[in-house]
Amino acid sequence: MILHQLIDFETLRVIWWGLLGVLLIGFALTDGFDMGVGALLPFVARTDVERRVAINTIGPVWEGNQVWFILGGGAIFAAWPPLYAVSFSGFYLAMFLVLAALILRPVAFTYRSKRIDPRWREAWDWALFVGGAVPALIFGVAVGNVLQGVPFRLTEDLMPLYEGSFIGLLNPFALLCGLTSVAMLVMHGGAWLSLKASGPVALRARRYGEGAALVAVAGYAFAGVWLAVGIDSFAFAGPVATDGPSNPLLSEVLHGGSWLNAYAERPWIAIAPLLGFAGALLAWAGLRAGREVSTLLASKLAIFGMISSVGLTMFPFILPSTVDPASSLTVWDSSSSHLTLFVMLVATVVFMPLILMYTAWMLGLFAAAIFAVMSAMWLEMQEDDLLFAKSGQTAKGKADDV
């Protein structure tokens, strides 16, 4: 028996569908609070001292959190080549904006502390805001478009042809999903700042986090109702070969009905949206009560529930097509070969635990250090600001921004 046949093709496809979800959720859980802090920066920090306090809470960890984004893109490229081809060709302008915003963040971290000029630093602070808010918005807009279906078709030789436009992606439902995404990550950033920062920054972060949690709950509920009654789902017209060749055109797909049918067929998946609602409400309550650790855990639970509910609702569809439903990409017809998925799984079994251990080690290593640095830096920079205030300047402080 050939080694890769130890696991059948259908099981490997489901495993890699699940691993893709794990990587996306891992990115939202780790880099999500980085984006949330960036989006909150102009509102929770009113002085240069406070901004440096907020920035230093994510300074030691943000680079490591980017690993999940890179792994997610690599998994799409290697395990789901048609998905990579269609999404990157159809969403190329949106992808460019995301990458530009993500690139802007390390540049802002580096150059913010190069000059004492308040206008210089304020400009880079707004760059950090863009680096946090724009990706959060675009990721949510992308999810909204995927749930509705994307205007593309496959030619006979499986070449993707995108027939939409960037403006078409900014439809009302997608914008609602984008707003919900921003609120979700702002809630996460508020929970992080309430735990890692201190003084006025932590207090304002709690207040803005409370509002974001309520907006996330309302947006998630509204999007769910809209999805149930206003957006047609996709379904196979008949039996499908779950271990067949990766050719979407071999299947017949119907566009109609409701995505809620998935909950009638698989009632157990209702746990995902329930976790999303429960986590967000618990985060709101925790922010109000000042329970920092439990609030961050609740925020993570909300993110896990909300994101996983999208994948579970759509399964087995990954990227439906509105102009040619038969071109829709699904778990059963859009993967790499049996051998490729198996080899990648072996590599994942080896390296994924290392990544998880590295992430846990990194967060644990800097957990106490961040608080100690914040306390010392706060006192030192307040003294420096008093000295520099006489000359109309803002203190550079004793520590770098990152």
Short mmCIF file of C-alpha atoms in Angstrom, two decimals:
data_model
loop_
_atom_site.label_atom_id
_atom_site.label_comp_id
_atom_site.label_asym_id
_atom_site.label_seq_id
_atom_site.Cartn_x
_atom_site.Cartn_y
_atom_site.Cartn_z
CA MET A 1 0.00 0.00 0.00
CA ILE A 2 1.26 3.47 -0.90
CA LEU A 3 1.78 5.48 2.29
CA HIS A 4 -0.50 8.39 1.41
CA GLN A 5 -3.42 5.99 0.93
CA LEU A 6 -3.51 5.42 4.67
CA ILE A 7 -5.87 8.40 4.79
CA ASP A 8 -8.56 8.53 2.12
CA PHE A 9 -8.93 11.56 -0.15
CA GLU A 10 -12.26 12.66 1.35
CA THR A 11 -10.86 12.74 4.88
CA LEU A 12 -7.78 14.66 3.79
CA ARG A 13 -9.96 17.26 2.11
CA VAL A 14 -12.02 17.75 5.26
CA ILE A 15 -8.87 17.92 7.38
CA TRP A 16 -7.41 20.66 5.20
CA TRP A 17 -10.69 22.55 5.18
CA GLY A 18 -10.53 22.46 8.98
CA LEU A 19 -6.85 23.44 9.06
CA LEU A 20 -7.57 26.43 6.83
CA GLY A 21 -10.20 27.53 9.34
CA VAL A 22 -7.76 27.01 12.21
CA LEU A 23 -5.16 29.20 10.53
CA LEU A 24 -7.64 31.99 9.80
CA ILE A 25 -9.01 31.88 13.34
CA GLY A 26 -5.46 31.79 14.72
CA PHE A 27 -4.65 34.91 12.72
CA ALA A 28 -7.76 36.69 14.04
CA LEU A 29 -7.03 35.67 17.64
CA THR A 30 -3.40 36.79 17.61
CA ASP A 31 -3.02 39.59 15.07
CA GLY A 32 -6.61 40.62 15.75
CA PHE A 33 -5.74 42.43 18.95
CA ASP A 34 -2.86 44.15 17.13
CA MET A 35 -5.34 45.49 14.58
CA GLY A 36 -7.78 46.36 17.34
CA VAL A 37 -5.17 48.36 19.26
CA GLY A 38 -4.21 50.19 16.07
CA ALA A 39 -7.84 51.05 15.34
CA LEU A 40 -8.31 52.27 18.92
CA LEU A 41 -5.06 54.25 19.14
CA PRO A 42 -6.42 57.74 18.22
CA PHE A 43 -9.32 57.35 20.63
CA VAL A 44 -7.87 55.75 23.77
CA ALA A 45 -4.56 57.66 23.81
CA ARG A 46 -4.70 61.46 23.90
CA THR A 47 -1.08 62.31 24.67
CA ASP A 48 2.21 61.05 23.35
CA VAL A 49 2.83 59.26 26.64
CA GLU A 50 -0.47 57.41 26.37
CA ARG A 51 0.12 56.51 22.73
CA ARG A 52 3.49 55.00 23.56
CA VAL A 53 1.88 53.04 26.37
CA ALA A 54 -0.71 51.60 23.94
CA ILE A 55 1.88 50.87 21.25
CA ASN A 56 4.23 49.13 23.65
CA THR A 57 1.53 46.61 24.63
CA ILE A 58 1.77 45.07 21.15
CA GLY A 59 5.35 46.01 20.30
CA PRO A 60 6.98 42.76 21.51
CA VAL A 61 4.46 40.38 19.92
CA TRP A 62 3.00 41.80 16.70
CA GLU A 63 5.69 40.39 14.39
CA GLY A 64 5.18 36.84 15.65
CA ASN A 65 1.44 37.16 15.16
CA GLN A 66 1.95 37.71 11.41
CA VAL A 67 3.03 34.07 11.09
CA TRP A 68 -0.61 32.97 11.05
CA PHE A 69 -1.40 35.26 8.11
CA ILE A 70 1.54 33.89 6.12
CA LEU A 71 0.57 30.30 6.92
CA GLY A 72 -3.03 30.95 5.90
CA GLY A 73 -1.95 32.31 2.52
CA GLY A 74 0.44 29.40 2.05
CA ALA A 75 -2.26 26.86 2.91
CA ILE A 76 -4.64 28.38 0.35
CA PHE A 77 -1.92 28.32 -2.30
CA ALA A 78 -0.80 24.74 -1.66
CA ALA A 79 -3.99 22.96 -0.57
CA TRP A 80 -6.64 24.86 -2.53
CA PRO A 81 -5.04 26.15 -5.78
CA PRO A 82 -8.34 27.07 -7.51
CA LEU A 83 -9.37 29.11 -4.47
CA TYR A 84 -6.03 30.91 -4.55
CA ALA A 85 -6.36 31.64 -8.28
CA VAL A 86 -9.93 32.93 -8.13
CA SER A 87 -9.65 34.94 -4.92
CA PHE A 88 -6.37 36.64 -5.78
CA SER A 89 -7.52 37.49 -9.31
CA GLY A 90 -10.96 38.73 -8.24
CA PHE A 91 -9.95 40.46 -5.03
CA TYR A 92 -6.55 41.72 -6.17
CA LEU A 93 -7.27 45.39 -5.40
CA ALA A 94 -8.66 44.51 -1.98
CA MET A 95 -5.63 42.27 -1.37
CA PHE A 96 -3.34 45.13 -2.36
CA LEU A 97 -5.02 47.45 0.14
CA VAL A 98 -4.67 44.85 2.90
CA LEU A 99 -0.99 44.28 2.15
CA ALA A 100 -0.33 48.03 1.92
CA ALA A 101 -1.99 48.56 5.29
CA LEU A 102 -0.09 45.67 6.88
CA ILE A 103 3.20 46.96 5.45
CA LEU A 104 2.41 50.44 6.76
CA ARG A 105 2.26 49.15 10.34
CA PRO A 106 5.93 48.10 10.78
CA VAL A 107 7.03 51.25 8.97
CA ALA A 108 5.03 53.32 11.45
CA PHE A 109 6.44 51.39 14.40
CA THR A 110 9.98 52.05 13.17
CA TYR A 111 9.77 55.69 12.13
CA ARG A 112 7.43 57.06 14.79
CA SER A 113 10.19 57.41 17.37
CA LYS A 114 12.77 58.88 14.98
CA ARG A 115 11.70 62.48 15.63
CA ILE A 116 10.27 64.33 18.62
CA ASP A 117 8.04 66.57 16.47
CA PRO A 118 4.40 66.03 17.63
CA ARG A 119 3.07 66.35 14.07
CA TRP A 120 5.50 63.68 12.87
CA ARG A 121 4.38 61.27 15.55
CA GLU A 122 0.70 62.04 15.07
CA ALA A 123 0.99 61.25 11.35
CA TRP A 124 2.50 57.84 12.13
CA ASP A 125 -0.15 57.25 14.78
CA TRP A 126 -2.81 57.65 12.11
CA ALA A 127 -0.80 55.29 9.92
CA LEU A 128 -1.09 52.71 12.71
CA PHE A 129 -4.83 53.37 12.77
CA VAL A 130 -5.03 52.66 9.03
CA GLY A 131 -2.90 49.54 9.49
CA GLY A 132 -5.40 48.23 12.02
CA ALA A 133 -8.79 49.39 10.77
CA VAL A 134 -8.42 48.83 7.02
CA PRO A 135 -7.48 45.11 7.10
CA ALA A 136 -10.22 44.43 9.66
CA LEU A 137 -12.77 46.13 7.40
CA ILE A 138 -11.63 44.44 4.18
CA PHE A 139 -11.51 40.97 5.72
CA GLY A 140 -15.12 41.40 6.85
CA VAL A 141 -16.17 42.71 3.44
CA ALA A 142 -14.54 39.67 1.83
CA VAL A 143 -16.50 37.31 4.10
CA GLY A 144 -19.72 39.10 3.20
CA ASN A 145 -19.05 38.66 -0.51
CA VAL A 146 -18.15 35.00 -0.11
CA LEU A 147 -21.46 34.35 1.67
CA GLN A 148 -23.34 36.00 -1.20
CA GLY A 149 -21.28 34.38 -3.92
CA VAL A 150 -18.65 35.90 -6.17
CA PRO A 151 -19.16 36.77 -9.87
CA PHE A 152 -16.68 34.45 -11.56
CA ARG A 153 -16.77 31.53 -13.95
CA LEU A 154 -14.37 28.78 -14.96
CA THR A 155 -13.52 28.07 -18.58
CA GLU A 156 -13.40 24.51 -19.91
CA ASP A 157 -9.69 24.37 -19.06
CA LEU A 158 -10.48 25.66 -15.53
CA MET A 159 -9.12 29.15 -16.06
CA PRO A 160 -10.94 31.61 -13.73
CA LEU A 161 -12.65 34.64 -15.26
CA TYR A 162 -13.72 37.31 -12.77
CA GLU A 163 -16.69 39.37 -13.99
CA GLY A 164 -17.13 41.77 -11.08
CA SER A 165 -15.55 45.04 -9.97
CA PHE A 166 -14.04 46.44 -6.79
CA ILE A 167 -17.03 48.76 -6.29
CA GLY A 168 -19.34 45.77 -6.59
CA LEU A 169 -17.63 44.22 -3.58
CA LEU A 170 -18.76 47.18 -1.46
CA ASN A 171 -22.41 46.13 -1.35
CA PRO A 172 -24.61 46.71 1.73
CA PHE A 173 -24.38 43.19 3.16
CA ALA A 174 -20.61 43.05 2.70
CA LEU A 175 -20.22 46.46 4.37
CA LEU A 176 -22.32 45.21 7.28
CA CYS A 177 -19.97 42.24 7.62
CA GLY A 178 -17.03 44.65 7.41
CA LEU A 179 -18.46 46.80 10.20
CA THR A 180 -19.05 43.70 12.32
CA SER A 181 -15.47 42.58 11.70
CA VAL A 182 -14.07 45.95 12.77
CA ALA A 183 -16.26 45.96 15.89
CA MET A 184 -15.19 42.41 16.75
CA LEU A 185 -11.48 43.23 16.54
CA VAL A 186 -11.89 46.58 18.31
CA MET A 187 -13.56 44.63 21.12
CA HIS A 188 -10.55 42.28 21.09
CA GLY A 189 -8.13 45.20 21.11
CA GLY A 190 -10.02 46.82 23.97
CA ALA A 191 -9.83 43.60 25.97
CA TRP A 192 -6.09 43.39 25.30
CA LEU A 193 -5.44 47.00 26.34
CA SER A 194 -7.55 46.65 29.47
CA LEU A 195 -5.28 43.76 30.47
CA LYS A 196 -1.88 45.04 29.34
CA ALA A 197 -2.12 48.83 29.72
CA SER A 198 -2.85 50.94 32.77
CA GLY A 199 -4.23 54.32 33.75
CA PRO A 200 -6.43 56.34 31.37
CA VAL A 201 -5.50 54.18 28.38
CA ALA A 202 -6.94 51.05 29.99
CA LEU A 203 -10.04 52.88 31.19
CA ARG A 204 -10.81 54.34 27.76
CA ALA A 205 -10.08 50.99 26.11
CA ARG A 206 -12.67 49.38 28.35
CA ARG A 207 -15.25 52.00 27.42
CA TYR A 208 -14.67 51.73 23.68
CA GLY A 209 -14.44 47.95 23.95
CA GLU A 210 -17.87 47.84 25.60
CA GLY A 211 -19.41 49.76 22.72
CA ALA A 212 -17.61 47.65 20.14
CA ALA A 213 -18.86 44.44 21.77
CA LEU A 214 -22.47 45.63 21.52
CA VAL A 215 -21.96 46.70 17.90
CA ALA A 216 -20.43 43.30 17.12
CA VAL A 217 -23.41 41.48 18.67
CA ALA A 218 -25.92 43.67 16.84
CA GLY A 219 -24.08 43.44 13.52
CA TYR A 220 -23.66 39.67 13.82
CA ALA A 221 -27.36 39.21 14.62
CA PHE A 222 -28.47 41.52 11.80
CA ALA A 223 -26.16 39.77 9.34
CA GLY A 224 -27.56 36.40 10.43
CA VAL A 225 -31.15 37.49 9.83
CA TRP A 226 -30.20 39.04 6.49
CA LEU A 227 -28.39 35.85 5.50
CA ALA A 228 -31.43 33.75 6.42
CA VAL A 229 -34.11 35.73 4.59
CA GLY A 230 -32.34 37.85 2.00
CA ILE A 231 -29.46 35.86 0.53
CA ASP A 232 -29.79 32.71 -1.54
CA SER A 233 -27.66 29.73 -0.64
CA PHE A 234 -25.91 27.16 -2.83
CA ALA A 235 -26.45 23.40 -2.87
CA PHE A 236 -25.57 20.39 -5.00
CA ALA A 237 -28.34 19.28 -7.33
CA GLY A 238 -27.58 15.62 -6.70
CA PRO A 239 -25.02 13.21 -5.25
CA VAL A 240 -21.40 14.32 -5.48
CA ALA A 241 -18.21 12.28 -5.45
CA THR A 242 -16.38 13.40 -2.33
CA ASP A 243 -13.19 11.66 -3.44
CA GLY A 244 -13.42 12.58 -7.12
CA PRO A 245 -11.12 14.71 -9.26
CA SER A 246 -10.64 18.40 -8.50
CA ASN A 247 -12.83 19.75 -11.27
CA PRO A 248 -15.77 21.93 -10.14
CA LEU A 249 -17.40 21.73 -13.59
CA LEU A 250 -18.21 18.05 -13.04
CA SER A 251 -20.82 18.92 -10.39
CA GLU A 252 -24.24 20.51 -10.80
CA VAL A 253 -24.94 23.30 -8.31
CA LEU A 254 -28.22 25.08 -7.60
CA HIS A 255 -28.42 28.70 -6.45
CA GLY A 256 -31.46 29.18 -4.23
CA GLY A 257 -32.91 28.38 -0.85
CA SER A 258 -31.54 29.48 2.50
CA TRP A 259 -28.22 28.99 4.23
CA LEU A 260 -30.24 28.04 7.32
CA ASN A 261 -30.85 24.66 5.69
CA ALA A 262 -27.36 23.75 6.89
CA TYR A 263 -28.60 24.00 10.49
CA ALA A 264 -31.51 21.69 9.73
CA GLU A 265 -29.16 19.12 8.18
CA ARG A 266 -26.44 19.48 10.85
CA PRO A 267 -28.05 20.90 14.02
CA TRP A 268 -24.82 20.60 15.99
CA ILE A 269 -23.23 23.50 14.07
CA ALA A 270 -25.56 25.89 15.92
CA ILE A 271 -23.00 25.81 18.72
CA ALA A 272 -20.76 28.13 16.65
CA PRO A 273 -23.05 31.19 16.49
CA LEU A 274 -24.10 30.59 20.09
CA LEU A 275 -20.44 30.75 21.12
CA GLY A 276 -20.08 33.93 19.08
CA PHE A 277 -22.96 35.65 20.84
CA ALA A 278 -22.02 34.32 24.28
CA GLY A 279 -18.38 35.33 23.93
CA ALA A 280 -19.18 38.88 22.82
CA LEU A 281 -21.73 39.39 25.60
CA LEU A 282 -19.35 37.98 28.20
CA ALA A 283 -16.62 40.28 26.89
CA TRP A 284 -18.99 43.25 27.22
CA ALA A 285 -19.86 42.26 30.78
CA GLY A 286 -16.20 41.68 31.63
CA LEU A 287 -15.17 45.08 30.27
CA ARG A 288 -17.85 46.75 32.35
CA ALA A 289 -16.77 44.89 35.48
CA GLY A 290 -13.03 45.27 34.89
CA ARG A 291 -12.28 41.53 34.73
CA GLU A 292 -9.30 41.68 32.39
CA VAL A 293 -8.24 38.04 31.97
CA SER A 294 -11.74 36.57 31.60
CA THR A 295 -12.64 39.40 29.22
CA LEU A 296 -9.79 38.54 26.86
CA LEU A 297 -10.76 34.86 26.95
CA ALA A 298 -14.39 35.76 26.21
CA SER A 299 -13.28 37.94 23.31
CA LYS A 300 -11.32 35.02 21.88
CA LEU A 301 -14.38 32.81 22.28
CA ALA A 302 -16.47 35.33 20.35
CA ILE A 303 -13.97 35.44 17.48
CA PHE A 304 -13.78 31.66 17.35
CA GLY A 305 -17.58 31.31 17.27
CA MET A 306 -18.23 34.05 14.72
CA ILE A 307 -15.59 32.96 12.22
CA SER A 308 -16.26 29.23 12.54
CA SER A 309 -19.99 29.81 12.03
CA VAL A 310 -19.28 31.13 8.53
CA GLY A 311 -17.32 28.06 7.48
CA LEU A 312 -19.74 25.60 9.07
CA THR A 313 -22.75 27.31 7.50
CA MET A 314 -21.25 27.21 4.01
CA PHE A 315 -19.73 23.71 4.13
CA PRO A 316 -18.88 22.15 1.72
CA PHE A 317 -18.83 25.36 -0.34
CA ILE A 318 -15.69 27.49 -0.14
CA LEU A 319 -16.24 30.11 -2.85
CA PRO A 320 -19.63 30.00 -4.61
CA SER A 321 -20.16 31.57 -8.03
CA THR A 322 -23.19 33.74 -8.77
CA VAL A 323 -22.78 33.96 -12.54
CA ASP A 324 -22.17 30.23 -13.04
CA PRO A 325 -23.09 28.13 -9.98
CA ALA A 326 -21.45 25.08 -11.58
CA SER A 327 -18.10 26.89 -11.25
CA SER A 328 -18.49 27.14 -7.47
CA LEU A 329 -15.49 25.90 -5.52
CA THR A 330 -16.19 23.29 -2.85
CA VAL A 331 -14.24 21.06 -0.50
CA TRP A 332 -14.86 18.08 -2.79
CA ASP A 333 -13.60 19.51 -6.08
CA SER A 334 -11.09 22.31 -5.44
CA SER A 335 -8.21 20.73 -3.55
CA SER A 336 -4.72 19.66 -4.49
CA SER A 337 -3.99 16.00 -5.21
CA HIS A 338 -4.28 13.20 -2.67
CA LEU A 339 -0.48 12.91 -2.38
CA THR A 340 0.04 16.67 -1.99
CA LEU A 341 -2.49 16.93 0.82
CA PHE A 342 -0.93 13.97 2.62
CA VAL A 343 2.63 15.32 2.39
CA MET A 344 1.44 18.72 3.60
CA LEU A 345 -0.40 17.08 6.49
CA VAL A 346 2.78 15.30 7.59
CA ALA A 347 4.64 18.62 7.52
CA THR A 348 1.83 20.26 9.46
CA VAL A 349 1.88 17.57 12.15
CA VAL A 350 5.58 18.31 12.62
CA PHE A 351 5.59 22.11 12.45
CA MET A 352 2.18 23.16 13.80
CA PRO A 353 2.99 22.14 17.40
CA LEU A 354 6.21 24.14 17.13
CA ILE A 355 4.28 27.20 15.99
CA LEU A 356 1.77 26.79 18.81
CA MET A 357 4.55 26.39 21.37
CA TYR A 358 6.37 29.40 19.95
CA THR A 359 3.23 31.53 20.14
CA ALA A 360 2.50 30.44 23.70
CA TRP A 361 6.13 31.00 24.72
CA MET A 362 6.21 34.44 23.11
CA LEU A 363 3.01 35.62 24.80
CA GLY A 364 4.04 34.12 28.13
CA LEU A 365 7.53 35.60 27.97
CA PHE A 366 6.31 39.12 27.40
CA ALA A 367 3.21 38.97 29.60
CA ALA A 368 4.92 40.16 32.77
CA ALA A 369 7.56 42.17 30.94
CA ILE A 370 4.99 44.36 29.21
CA PHE A 371 3.36 45.32 32.50
CA ALA A 372 6.71 46.10 34.12
CA VAL A 373 7.82 48.22 31.18
CA MET A 374 4.50 50.05 31.14
CA SER A 375 4.74 50.98 34.81
CA ALA A 376 8.34 52.18 34.64
CA MET A 377 7.92 53.94 31.31
CA TRP A 378 4.78 55.73 32.47
CA LEU A 379 6.57 57.34 35.43
CA GLU A 380 9.71 58.22 33.49
CA MET A 381 7.91 59.70 30.50
CA GLN A 382 5.64 61.81 32.67
CA GLU A 383 8.74 63.40 34.20
CA ASP A 384 10.29 63.93 30.75
CA ASP A 385 7.10 65.44 29.33
CA LEU A 386 7.08 68.06 32.07
CA LEU A 387 10.59 69.08 31.04
CA PHE A 388 9.86 69.11 27.31
CA ALA A 389 6.51 70.87 27.73
CA LYS A 390 8.32 74.15 28.40
CA SER A 391 9.80 74.05 24.91
CA GLY A 392 6.57 72.92 23.26
CA GLN A 393 7.91 69.46 22.54
CA THR A 394 6.82 65.98 23.56
CA ALA A 395 9.22 63.73 25.35
CA LYS A 396 10.81 60.96 23.41
CA GLY A 397 10.92 58.83 26.55
CA LYS A 398 13.38 56.28 27.75
CA ALA A 399 12.06 53.43 25.64
CA ASP A 400 11.51 52.95 21.94
CA ASP A 401 7.98 52.57 20.62
CA VAL A 402 8.57 48.93 19.84
#
